[in-house]
Coordinates of C-alpha atoms and ligand atoms in Angstrom, one line a residue:
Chain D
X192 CA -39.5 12.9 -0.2
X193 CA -36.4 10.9 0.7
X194 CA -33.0 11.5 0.3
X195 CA -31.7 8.2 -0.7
X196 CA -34.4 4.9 -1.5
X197 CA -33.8 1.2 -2.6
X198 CA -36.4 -0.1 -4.6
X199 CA -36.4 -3.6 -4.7
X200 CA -32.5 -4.4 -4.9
X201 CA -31.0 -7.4 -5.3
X202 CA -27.4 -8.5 -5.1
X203 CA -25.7 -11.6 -6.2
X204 CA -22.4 -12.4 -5.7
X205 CA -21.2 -15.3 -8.2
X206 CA -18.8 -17.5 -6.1
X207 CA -15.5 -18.7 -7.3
X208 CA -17.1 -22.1 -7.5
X209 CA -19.3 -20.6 -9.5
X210 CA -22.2 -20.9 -7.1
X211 CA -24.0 -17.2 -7.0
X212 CA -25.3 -16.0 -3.5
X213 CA -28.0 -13.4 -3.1
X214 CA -26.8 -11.2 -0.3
X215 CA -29.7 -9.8 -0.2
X216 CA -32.8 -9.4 -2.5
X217 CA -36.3 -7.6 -2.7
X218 CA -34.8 -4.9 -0.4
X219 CA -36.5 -1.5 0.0
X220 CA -35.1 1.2 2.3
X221 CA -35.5 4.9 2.4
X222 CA -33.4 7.7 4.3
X223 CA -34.3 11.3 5.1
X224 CA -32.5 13.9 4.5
X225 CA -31.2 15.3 7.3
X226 CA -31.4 11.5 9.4
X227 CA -29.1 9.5 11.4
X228 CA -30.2 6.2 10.5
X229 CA -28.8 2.8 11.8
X230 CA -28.7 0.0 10.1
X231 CA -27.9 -2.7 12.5
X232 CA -27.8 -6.8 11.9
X233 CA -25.9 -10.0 12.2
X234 CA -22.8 -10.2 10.8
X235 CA -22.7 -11.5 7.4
X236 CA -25.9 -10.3 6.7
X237 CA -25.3 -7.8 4.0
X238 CA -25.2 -4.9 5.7
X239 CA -21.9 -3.9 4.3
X240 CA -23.2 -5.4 0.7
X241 CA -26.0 -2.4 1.2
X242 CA -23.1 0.4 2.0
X243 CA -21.2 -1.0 -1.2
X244 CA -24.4 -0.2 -3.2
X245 CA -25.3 3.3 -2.5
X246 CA -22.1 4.2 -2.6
X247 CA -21.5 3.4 -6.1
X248 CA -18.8 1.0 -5.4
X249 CA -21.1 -2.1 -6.8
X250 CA -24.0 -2.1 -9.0
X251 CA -27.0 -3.5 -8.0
X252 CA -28.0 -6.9 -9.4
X253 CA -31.7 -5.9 -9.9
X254 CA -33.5 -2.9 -8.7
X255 CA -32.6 0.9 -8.6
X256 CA -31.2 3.0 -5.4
X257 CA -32.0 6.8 -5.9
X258 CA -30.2 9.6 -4.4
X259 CA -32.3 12.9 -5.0
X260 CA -34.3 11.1 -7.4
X261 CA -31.6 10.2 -9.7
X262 CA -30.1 7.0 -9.9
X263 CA -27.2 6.0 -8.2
X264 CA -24.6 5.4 -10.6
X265 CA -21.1 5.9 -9.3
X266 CA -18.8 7.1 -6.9
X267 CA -19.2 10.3 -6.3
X268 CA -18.5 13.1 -3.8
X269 CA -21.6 13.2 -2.8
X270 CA -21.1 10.5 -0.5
X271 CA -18.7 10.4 1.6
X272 CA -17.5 6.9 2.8
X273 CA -15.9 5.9 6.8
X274 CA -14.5 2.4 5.8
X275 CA -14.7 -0.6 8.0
X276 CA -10.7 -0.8 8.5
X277 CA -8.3 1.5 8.0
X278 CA -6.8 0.3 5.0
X279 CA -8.4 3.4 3.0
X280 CA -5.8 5.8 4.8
X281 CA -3.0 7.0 2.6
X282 CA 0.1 5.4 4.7
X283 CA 2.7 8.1 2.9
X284 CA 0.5 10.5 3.3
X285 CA 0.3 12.8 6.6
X286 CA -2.9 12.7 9.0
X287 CA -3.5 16.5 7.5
X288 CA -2.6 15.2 3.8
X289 CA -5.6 12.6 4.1
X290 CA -7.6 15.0 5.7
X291 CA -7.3 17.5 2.5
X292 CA -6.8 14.6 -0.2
X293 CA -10.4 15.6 -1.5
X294 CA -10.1 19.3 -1.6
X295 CA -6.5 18.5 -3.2
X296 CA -8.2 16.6 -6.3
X297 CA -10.7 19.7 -6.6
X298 CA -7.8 22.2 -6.8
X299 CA -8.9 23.7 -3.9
X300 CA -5.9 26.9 -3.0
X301 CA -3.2 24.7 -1.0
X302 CA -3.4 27.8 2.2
X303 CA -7.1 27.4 1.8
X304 CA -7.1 23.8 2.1
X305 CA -4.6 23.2 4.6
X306 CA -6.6 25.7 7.2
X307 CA -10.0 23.5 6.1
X308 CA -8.3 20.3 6.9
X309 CA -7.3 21.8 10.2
X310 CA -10.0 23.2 11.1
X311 CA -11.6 19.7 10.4
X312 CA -8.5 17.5 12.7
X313 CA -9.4 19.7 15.1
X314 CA -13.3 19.1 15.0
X315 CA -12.1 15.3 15.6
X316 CA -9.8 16.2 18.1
X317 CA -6.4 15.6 16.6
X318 CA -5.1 19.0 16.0
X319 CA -2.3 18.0 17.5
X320 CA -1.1 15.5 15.6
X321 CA -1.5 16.9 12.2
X322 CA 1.8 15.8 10.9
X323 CA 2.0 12.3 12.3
X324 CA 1.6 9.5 10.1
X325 CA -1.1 6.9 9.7
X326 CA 1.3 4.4 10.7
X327 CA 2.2 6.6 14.2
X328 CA -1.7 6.8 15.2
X329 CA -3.8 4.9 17.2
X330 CA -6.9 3.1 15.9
X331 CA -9.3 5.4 16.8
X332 CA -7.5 8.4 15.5
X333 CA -7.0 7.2 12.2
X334 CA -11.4 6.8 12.7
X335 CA -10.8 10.3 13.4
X336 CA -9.2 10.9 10.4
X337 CA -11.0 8.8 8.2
X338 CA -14.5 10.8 9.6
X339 CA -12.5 14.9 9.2
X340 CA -11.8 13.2 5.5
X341 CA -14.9 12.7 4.6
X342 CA -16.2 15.5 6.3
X343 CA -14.3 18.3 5.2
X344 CA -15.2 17.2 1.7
X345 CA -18.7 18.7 2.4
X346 CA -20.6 15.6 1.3
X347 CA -24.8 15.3 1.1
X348 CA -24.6 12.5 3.0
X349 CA -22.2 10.3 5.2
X350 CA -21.9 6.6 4.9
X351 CA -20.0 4.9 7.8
X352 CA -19.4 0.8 8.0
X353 CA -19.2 -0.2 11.6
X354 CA -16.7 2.6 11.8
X355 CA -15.8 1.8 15.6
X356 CA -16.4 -1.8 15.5
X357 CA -12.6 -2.3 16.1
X358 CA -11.9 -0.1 18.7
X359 CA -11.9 -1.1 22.4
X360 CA -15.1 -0.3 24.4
X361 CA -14.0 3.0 26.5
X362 CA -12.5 4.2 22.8
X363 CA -15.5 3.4 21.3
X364 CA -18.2 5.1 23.6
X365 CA -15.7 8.4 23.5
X366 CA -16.1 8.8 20.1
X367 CA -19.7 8.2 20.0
X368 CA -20.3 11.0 22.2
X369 CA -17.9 13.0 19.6
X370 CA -19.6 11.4 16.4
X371 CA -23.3 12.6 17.9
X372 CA -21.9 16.0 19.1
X373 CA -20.4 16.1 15.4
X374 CA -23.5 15.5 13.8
X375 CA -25.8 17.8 16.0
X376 CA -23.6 20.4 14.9
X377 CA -23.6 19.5 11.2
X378 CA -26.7 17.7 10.8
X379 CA -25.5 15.8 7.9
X380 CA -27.8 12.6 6.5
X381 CA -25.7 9.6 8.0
X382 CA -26.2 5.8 7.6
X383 CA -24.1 4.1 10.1
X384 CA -23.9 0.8 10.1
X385 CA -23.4 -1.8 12.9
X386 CA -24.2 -4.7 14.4
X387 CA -23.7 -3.4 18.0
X388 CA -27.7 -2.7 19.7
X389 CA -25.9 -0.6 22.3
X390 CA -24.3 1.7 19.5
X391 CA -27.6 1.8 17.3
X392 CA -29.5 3.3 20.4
X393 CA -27.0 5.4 21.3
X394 CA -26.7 6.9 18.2
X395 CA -29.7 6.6 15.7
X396 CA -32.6 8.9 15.3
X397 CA -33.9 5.3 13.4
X398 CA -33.0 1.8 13.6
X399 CA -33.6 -0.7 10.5
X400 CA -33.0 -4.2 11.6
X401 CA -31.7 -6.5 9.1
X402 CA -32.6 -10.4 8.5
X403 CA -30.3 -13.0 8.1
X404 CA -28.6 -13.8 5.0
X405 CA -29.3 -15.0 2.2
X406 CA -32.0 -13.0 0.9
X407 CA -31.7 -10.4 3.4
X408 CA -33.9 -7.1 4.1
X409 CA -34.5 -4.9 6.5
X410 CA -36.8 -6.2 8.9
X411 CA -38.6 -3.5 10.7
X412 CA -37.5 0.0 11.6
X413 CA -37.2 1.5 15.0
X414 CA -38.2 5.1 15.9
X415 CA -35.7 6.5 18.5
X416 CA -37.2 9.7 20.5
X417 CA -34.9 10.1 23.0
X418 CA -33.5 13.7 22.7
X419 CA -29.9 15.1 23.9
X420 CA -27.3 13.0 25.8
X421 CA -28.7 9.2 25.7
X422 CA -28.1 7.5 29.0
X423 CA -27.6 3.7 29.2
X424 CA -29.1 3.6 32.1
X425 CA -32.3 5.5 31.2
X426 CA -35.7 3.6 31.4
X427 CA -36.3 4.7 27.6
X428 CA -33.0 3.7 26.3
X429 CA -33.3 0.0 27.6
X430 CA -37.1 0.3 26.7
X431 CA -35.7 1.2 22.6
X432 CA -32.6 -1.4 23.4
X433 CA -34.9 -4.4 24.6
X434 CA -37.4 -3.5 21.4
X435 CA -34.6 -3.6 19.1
X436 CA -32.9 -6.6 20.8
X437 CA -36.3 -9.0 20.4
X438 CA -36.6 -7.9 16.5
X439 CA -32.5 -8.9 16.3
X440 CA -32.5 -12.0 18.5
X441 CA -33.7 -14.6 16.0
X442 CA -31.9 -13.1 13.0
X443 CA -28.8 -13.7 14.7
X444 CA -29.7 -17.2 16.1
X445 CA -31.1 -17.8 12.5
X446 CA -27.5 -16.7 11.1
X447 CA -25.2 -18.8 13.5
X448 CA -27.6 -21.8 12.2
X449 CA -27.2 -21.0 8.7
X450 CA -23.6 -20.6 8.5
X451 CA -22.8 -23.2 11.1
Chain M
X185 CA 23.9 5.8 33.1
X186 CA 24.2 7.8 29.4
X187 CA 26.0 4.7 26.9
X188 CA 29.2 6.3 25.7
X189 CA 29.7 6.5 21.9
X190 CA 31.8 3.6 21.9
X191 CA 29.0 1.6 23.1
X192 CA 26.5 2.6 20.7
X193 CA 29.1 2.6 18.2
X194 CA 29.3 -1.2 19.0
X195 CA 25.8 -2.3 19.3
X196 CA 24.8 -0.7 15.9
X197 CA 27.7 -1.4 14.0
X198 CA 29.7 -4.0 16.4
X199 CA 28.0 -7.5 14.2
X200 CA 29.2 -5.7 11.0
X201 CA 32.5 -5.0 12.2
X202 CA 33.6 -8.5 14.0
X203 CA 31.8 -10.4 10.7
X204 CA 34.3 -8.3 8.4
X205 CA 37.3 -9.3 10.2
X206 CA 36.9 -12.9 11.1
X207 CA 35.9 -12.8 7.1
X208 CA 39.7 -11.3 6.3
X209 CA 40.7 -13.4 9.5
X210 CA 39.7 -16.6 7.7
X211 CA 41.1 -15.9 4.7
X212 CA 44.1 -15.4 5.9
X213 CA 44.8 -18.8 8.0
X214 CA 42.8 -20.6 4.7
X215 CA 45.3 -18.8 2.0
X216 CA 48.3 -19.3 4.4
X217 CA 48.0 -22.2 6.3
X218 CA 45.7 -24.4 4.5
X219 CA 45.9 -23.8 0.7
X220 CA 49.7 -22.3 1.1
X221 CA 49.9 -21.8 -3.0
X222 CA 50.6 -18.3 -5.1
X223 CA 47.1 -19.2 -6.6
X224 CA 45.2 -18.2 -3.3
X225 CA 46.7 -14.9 -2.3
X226 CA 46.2 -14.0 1.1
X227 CA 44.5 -10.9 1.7
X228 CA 48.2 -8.7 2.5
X229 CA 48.7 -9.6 -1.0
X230 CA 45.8 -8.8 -2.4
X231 CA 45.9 -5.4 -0.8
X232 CA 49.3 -4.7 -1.9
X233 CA 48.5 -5.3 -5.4
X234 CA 45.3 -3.1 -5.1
X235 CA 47.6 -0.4 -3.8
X236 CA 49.4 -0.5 -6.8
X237 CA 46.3 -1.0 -8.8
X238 CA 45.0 2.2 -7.1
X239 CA 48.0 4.3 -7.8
X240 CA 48.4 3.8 -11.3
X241 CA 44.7 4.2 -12.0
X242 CA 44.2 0.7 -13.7
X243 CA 41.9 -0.4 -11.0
X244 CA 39.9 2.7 -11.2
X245 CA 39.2 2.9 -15.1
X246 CA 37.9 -1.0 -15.0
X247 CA 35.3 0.0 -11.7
X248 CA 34.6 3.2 -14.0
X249 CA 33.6 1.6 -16.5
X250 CA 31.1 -1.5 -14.9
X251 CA 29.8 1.1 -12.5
X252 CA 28.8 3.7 -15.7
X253 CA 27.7 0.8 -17.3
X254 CA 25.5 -0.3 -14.7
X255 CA 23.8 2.6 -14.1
X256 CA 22.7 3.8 -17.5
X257 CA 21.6 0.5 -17.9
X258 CA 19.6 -0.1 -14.5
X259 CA 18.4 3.8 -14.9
X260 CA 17.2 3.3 -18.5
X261 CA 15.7 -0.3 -17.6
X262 CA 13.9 1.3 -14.9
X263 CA 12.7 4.5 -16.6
X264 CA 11.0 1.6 -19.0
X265 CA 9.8 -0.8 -16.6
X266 CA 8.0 2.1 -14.4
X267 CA 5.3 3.1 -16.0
X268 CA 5.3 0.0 -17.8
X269 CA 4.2 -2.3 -14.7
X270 CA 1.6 0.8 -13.6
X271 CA -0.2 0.4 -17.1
X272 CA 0.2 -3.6 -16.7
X273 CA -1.7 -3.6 -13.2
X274 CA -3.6 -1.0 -13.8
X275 CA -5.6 -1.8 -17.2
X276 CA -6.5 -5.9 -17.4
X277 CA -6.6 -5.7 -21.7
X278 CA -2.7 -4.2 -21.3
X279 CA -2.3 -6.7 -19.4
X280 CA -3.1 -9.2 -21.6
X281 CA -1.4 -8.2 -24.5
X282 CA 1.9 -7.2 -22.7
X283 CA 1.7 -11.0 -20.5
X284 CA 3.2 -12.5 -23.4
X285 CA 6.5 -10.4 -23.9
X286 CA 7.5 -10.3 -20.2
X287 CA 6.3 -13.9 -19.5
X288 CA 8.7 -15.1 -22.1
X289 CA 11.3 -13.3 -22.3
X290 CA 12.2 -12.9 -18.9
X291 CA 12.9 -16.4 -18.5
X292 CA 16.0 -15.8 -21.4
X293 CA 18.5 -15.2 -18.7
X294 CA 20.5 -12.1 -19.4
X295 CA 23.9 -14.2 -20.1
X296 CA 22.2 -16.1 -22.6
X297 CA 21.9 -12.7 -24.6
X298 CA 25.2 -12.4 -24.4
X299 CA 26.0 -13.5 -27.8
X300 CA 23.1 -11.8 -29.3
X301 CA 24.0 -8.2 -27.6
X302 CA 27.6 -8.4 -29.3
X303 CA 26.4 -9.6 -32.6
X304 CA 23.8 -6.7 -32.6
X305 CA 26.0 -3.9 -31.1
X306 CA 29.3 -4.8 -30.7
X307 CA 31.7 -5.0 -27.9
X308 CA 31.6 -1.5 -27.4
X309 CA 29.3 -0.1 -24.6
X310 CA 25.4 -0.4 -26.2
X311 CA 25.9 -4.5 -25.8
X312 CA 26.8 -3.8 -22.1
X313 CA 23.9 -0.9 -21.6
X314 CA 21.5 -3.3 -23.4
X315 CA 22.2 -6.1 -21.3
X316 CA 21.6 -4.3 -18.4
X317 CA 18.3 -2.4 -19.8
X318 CA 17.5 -6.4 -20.3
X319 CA 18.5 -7.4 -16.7
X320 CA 16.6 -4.3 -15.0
X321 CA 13.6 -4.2 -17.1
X322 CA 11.7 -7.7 -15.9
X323 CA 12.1 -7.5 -12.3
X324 CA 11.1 -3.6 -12.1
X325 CA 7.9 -4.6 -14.5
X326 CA 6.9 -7.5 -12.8
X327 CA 7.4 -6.2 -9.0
X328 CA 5.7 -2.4 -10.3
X329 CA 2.7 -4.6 -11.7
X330 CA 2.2 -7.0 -8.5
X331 CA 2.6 -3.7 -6.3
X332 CA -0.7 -2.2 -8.3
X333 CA -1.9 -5.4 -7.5
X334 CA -1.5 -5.5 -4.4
X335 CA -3.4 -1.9 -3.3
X336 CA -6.2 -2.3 -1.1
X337 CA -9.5 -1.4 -3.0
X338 CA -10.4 0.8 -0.4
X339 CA -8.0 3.4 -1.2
X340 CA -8.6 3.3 -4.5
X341 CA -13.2 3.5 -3.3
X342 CA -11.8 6.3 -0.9
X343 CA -10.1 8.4 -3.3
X344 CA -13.4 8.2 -6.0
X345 CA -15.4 8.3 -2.9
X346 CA -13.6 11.8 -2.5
X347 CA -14.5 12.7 -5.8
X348 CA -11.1 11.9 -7.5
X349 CA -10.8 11.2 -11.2
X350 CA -9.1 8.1 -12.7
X351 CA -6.4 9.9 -14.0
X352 CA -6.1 11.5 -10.1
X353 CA -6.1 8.1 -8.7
X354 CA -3.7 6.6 -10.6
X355 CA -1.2 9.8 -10.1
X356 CA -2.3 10.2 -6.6
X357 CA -3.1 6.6 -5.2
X358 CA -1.8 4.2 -7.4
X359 CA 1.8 5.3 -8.0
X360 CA 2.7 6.4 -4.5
X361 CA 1.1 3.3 -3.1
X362 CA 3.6 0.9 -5.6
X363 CA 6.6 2.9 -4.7
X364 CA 7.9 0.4 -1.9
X365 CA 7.3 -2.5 -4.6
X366 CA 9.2 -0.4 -7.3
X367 CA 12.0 -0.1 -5.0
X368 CA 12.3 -3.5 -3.7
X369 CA 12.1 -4.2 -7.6
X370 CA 14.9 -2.2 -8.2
X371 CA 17.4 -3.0 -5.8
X372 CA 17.2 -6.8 -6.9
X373 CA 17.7 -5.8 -10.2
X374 CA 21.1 -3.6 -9.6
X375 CA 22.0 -7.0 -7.6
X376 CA 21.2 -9.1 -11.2
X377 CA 23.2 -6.3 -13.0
X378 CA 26.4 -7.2 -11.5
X379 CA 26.6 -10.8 -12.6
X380 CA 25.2 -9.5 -15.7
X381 CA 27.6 -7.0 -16.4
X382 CA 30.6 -9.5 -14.9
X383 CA 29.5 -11.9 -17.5
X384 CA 29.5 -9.3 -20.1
X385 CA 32.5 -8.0 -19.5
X386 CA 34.1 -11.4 -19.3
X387 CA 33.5 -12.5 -23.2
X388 CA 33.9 -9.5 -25.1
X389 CA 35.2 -6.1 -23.8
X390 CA 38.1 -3.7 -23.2
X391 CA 37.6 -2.8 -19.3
X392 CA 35.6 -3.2 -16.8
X393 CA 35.9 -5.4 -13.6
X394 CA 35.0 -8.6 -15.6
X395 CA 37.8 -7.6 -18.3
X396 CA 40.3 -7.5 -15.6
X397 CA 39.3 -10.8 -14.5
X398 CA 39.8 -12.4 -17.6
X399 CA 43.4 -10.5 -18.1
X400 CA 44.2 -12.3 -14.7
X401 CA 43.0 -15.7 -15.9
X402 CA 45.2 -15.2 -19.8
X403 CA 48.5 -13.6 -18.1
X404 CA 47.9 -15.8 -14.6
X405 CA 47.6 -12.4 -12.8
X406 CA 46.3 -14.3 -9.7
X407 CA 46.4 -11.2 -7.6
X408 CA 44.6 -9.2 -10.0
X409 CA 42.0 -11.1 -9.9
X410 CA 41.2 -11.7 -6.2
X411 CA 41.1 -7.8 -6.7
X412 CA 38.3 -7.6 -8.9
X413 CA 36.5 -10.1 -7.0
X414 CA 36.8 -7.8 -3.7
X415 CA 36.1 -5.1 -5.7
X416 CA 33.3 -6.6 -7.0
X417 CA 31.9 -7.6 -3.5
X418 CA 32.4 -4.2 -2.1
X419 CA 30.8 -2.5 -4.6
X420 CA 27.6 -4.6 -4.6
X421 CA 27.7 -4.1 -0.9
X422 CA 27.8 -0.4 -0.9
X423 CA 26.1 0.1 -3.4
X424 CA 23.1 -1.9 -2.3
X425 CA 23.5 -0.4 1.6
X426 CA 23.5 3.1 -0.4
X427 CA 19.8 2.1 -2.0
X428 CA 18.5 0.6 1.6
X429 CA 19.5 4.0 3.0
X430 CA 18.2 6.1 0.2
X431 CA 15.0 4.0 0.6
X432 CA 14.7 4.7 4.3
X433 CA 15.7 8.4 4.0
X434 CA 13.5 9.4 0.9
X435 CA 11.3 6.7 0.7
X436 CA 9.9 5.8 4.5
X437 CA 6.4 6.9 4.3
X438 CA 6.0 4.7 1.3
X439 CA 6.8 1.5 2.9
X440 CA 3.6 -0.3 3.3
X441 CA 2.8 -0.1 7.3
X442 CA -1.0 1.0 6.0
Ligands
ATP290 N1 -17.2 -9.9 -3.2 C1 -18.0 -10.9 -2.7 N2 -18.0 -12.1 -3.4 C2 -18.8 -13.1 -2.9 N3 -19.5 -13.0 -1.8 C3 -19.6 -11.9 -1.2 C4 -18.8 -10.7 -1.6 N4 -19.0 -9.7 -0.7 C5 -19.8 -10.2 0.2 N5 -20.2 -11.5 -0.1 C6 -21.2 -12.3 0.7 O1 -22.3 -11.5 0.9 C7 -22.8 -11.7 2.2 C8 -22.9 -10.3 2.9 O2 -21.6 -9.7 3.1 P1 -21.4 -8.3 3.8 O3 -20.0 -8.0 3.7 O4 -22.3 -7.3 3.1 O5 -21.9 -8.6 5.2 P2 -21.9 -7.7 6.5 O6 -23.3 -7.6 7.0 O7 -21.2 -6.4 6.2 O8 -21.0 -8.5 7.6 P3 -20.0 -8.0 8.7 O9 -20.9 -7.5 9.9 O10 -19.3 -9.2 9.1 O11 -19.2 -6.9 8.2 C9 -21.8 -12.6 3.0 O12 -22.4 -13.9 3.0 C10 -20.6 -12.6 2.1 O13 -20.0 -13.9 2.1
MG291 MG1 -19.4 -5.5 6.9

């Protein structure tokens, strides 16, 4: 039984010329409890449209999405969100402050949650900079800090939108070493989003491949068995990379078309 | 080489300094030289009379009074506005119904209440304080609403994300995320005050900087009234460096880097 399913969703977006756009539509998906799955397309495709959705940001246009075979309706703590950006940090707020802001608004002991939001920071690797503000951090740390606030919040699953998209390359491959390390430990449901091949092998037990946009659903799904650290330069990663690659290529050239 | 504390003194404060002087500088050669009539006193004058203004305490019960009058006014007006610009850009239907009192009435400048304050309540102080509640109470609604505004939705979808309630979010996020706009709202509403309370002052009370300058215009007290006007301008000048200080010191980590 899966953790999380789309049944047939649709989602229109109503422009502000009043033209509506179906982001995507007839869109089934289902995640495992316990899974790492990728969800990996062309930009503009919907992906983060999807992420809205299950999240309980957006309702659905048509369709259901069930979590635990109840419907999603809401925001809840259940799900715990990485944001594309960082504009979900609290700027007045200290790196350890956003780390406990959950446990804060469940009246967690203020001792008790300052040692859990520690003990978090330093899961990420940012003990040392606990007291810093957003606004003193680096990109990837305030990542970091977006993941230990989410995470120390305990949630059934983890929902992250192209969480390192912004970072630069050496950056990003650091913390997806730290991210997979991370979830081995934990083993936490995660739907990771991106449109980076690379990333979705590196990190994803599976690999759903979205179409184009409008209309857009998930294409196929790759199985990734490759087990401990994933090497680039193995024979079965660029086996899984060139698969996922040839499923992607046309979606991408189909997109470029489309919005061109 | 370690800068001496001259030199740091200088490149810190050194602008501020050399703009003051050549300010009392120009004054003087305009008052003396140029104009060279008792109805421009040169600044010596002017700070002779304030000397004497100082010592027999008339100066200090006219600042007394604008400055008390001021701040109840701009502390009441702000107390109001507050929580009324959270509720206006938080909830759309209080938005609605509160759109048309603040998009009308703010465009009823202040002075033009004049006449209504002192029929009302008098010349005594509630025509002053209401003026000033008046003055305040636009600009920190309007600035407090457009900061709600202007959060980014993702820290409000964080925060429920994190299992927050509405009432938590709009304590937690909302608030402390408007703060920098509050503040900015603020500080140009103590500017507005001043001309408000000037203006005030001018037609119907019995002290207060405006007061004095209206003394100085009935007796021809020229001098006295080149001292209120410096009083005036220093005033708004600390005053307003005290709020960009108290803003930096108190309020830092709410100014919108993120
Ligand atoms: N609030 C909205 N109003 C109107 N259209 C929207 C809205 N949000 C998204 N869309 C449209 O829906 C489509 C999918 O957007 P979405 O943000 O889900 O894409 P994405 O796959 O996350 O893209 P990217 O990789 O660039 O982040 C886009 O064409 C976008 O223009
Ligand atoms: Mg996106």
């Amino acid at each position: 039984m899966a953790l999380v399913s789309f049944h047939d969703v649709r989602k229109t977006y109503r422009s502000l010329q009043g033209v509506d756009y179906s982001a995507v539509e007839h869109f089934d998906l289902e995640i495992e409890a316990g899974e790492f799955f990728c969800l990996l397309g062309p930009s503009g495709c919907g992906k983060t449209t999807v992420l809205k959705m299950l999240a309980g940001f957006e309702a659905p246009s048509a369709g259901e999405i069930l979590m635990d075979d109840r419907p999603v309706t809401g925001a809840s703590r259940d799900r715990g969100v990485v944001f594309q950006g960082d504009d979900s940090l609290y700027g007045w707020l200290t790196a350890v402050e956003n780390v406990e802001f959950g446990l804060r608004m469940r009246r967690v002991p203020r001792s008790e949650r300052r040692r859990r939001a520690l003990e978090f920071l330093d899961l990420v690797g940012l003990a040392g900079q606990a007291d810093k503000y957003p606004s003193e951090l680096s990109g990837g740390m305030k990542q970091r800090i977006q993941l230990a606030r989410a995470l120390v919040n305990e949630p059934k699953m983890l929902l992250m939108d192209e969480p390192f998209a912004a970072l630069d390359a050496q950056t990003r491959a650091l913390m997806q070493v730290e991210l997979a390390s991370i979830w081995q430990a934990a083993r936490t449901t995660v739907l990771f989003i991106t449109h980076d091949i690379d990333e979705a092998v590196t990190l994803g037990g599976r690999i759903g491949v979205m179409r184009a946009g409008p209309r857009s659903q998930v294409k196929g799904v790759v199985e990734v068995s490759l087990n401990g650290a994933r090497s680039r330069t193995d024979d079965t990663f660029l086996r899984y990379y060139k698969q996922v690659y040839e499923m992607i290529r046309d979606e991408v050239a189909t997109s470029i078309a489309r919005s061109a | 080489m370690p800068r001496s504390r001259l030199q740091r003194f200088w490149s810190g404060y050194g602008g501020y300094v050399l703009g003051f002087v050549s300010l009392v500088v120009i004054w003087h050669v305009a008052a003396v030289f140029v104009v060279g009539s008792v109805l421009f006193p040169p600044p010596v004058v002017v700070y002779r009379k304030a000397i004497v203004l100082i010592r027999n305490g008339v100066l200090f019960e006219h600042l007394s009074a604008s400055i008390q009058r001021i701040l109840a006014g701009f502390l009441a007006g702000s107390l109001l506005g507050i929580p009324i610009g959270l509720v206006m850009g938080s909830f759309r239907p209080a938005r609605k119904v509160l759109e048309p009192y603040t998009e009308f009435l703010r465009f009823i400048p202040s002075v033009a209440m004049i006449t209504v304050a002192v029929i009302w309540f008098g010349i005594g102080e509630a025509s002053k304080i209401f003026l000033i509640i008046y003055t305040t109470i636009f600009i920190v609604i309007l600035n407090t609403a457009a900061g709600v505004s202007a959060i980014a939705p993702n820290k409000i979808r964080a925060a429920e994300a994190l299992g927050a309630s509405r009432a938590q979010i709009f304590c937690h996020v909302a608030l402390p995320a408007t703060v920098p706009y509050i503040l900015t709202g603020m500080r140009l509403a103590m500017a507005n005050s001043f001309t408000t309370i000037v203006a005030a002052e001018l037609i119907a009370a019995n002290e207060g900087l405006g007061k004095m300058l209206w003394d100085g215009r009935m007796f021809m007290l020229v001098d006295d009234i080149f001292v209120s006007l410096v009083t005036l301008g220093l005033l708004g000048f600390v005053v307003d460096r005290m709020f960009r200080w108290s803003i930096y010191a108190f309020a830092g980590k709410y100014s919108p880097a993120t």
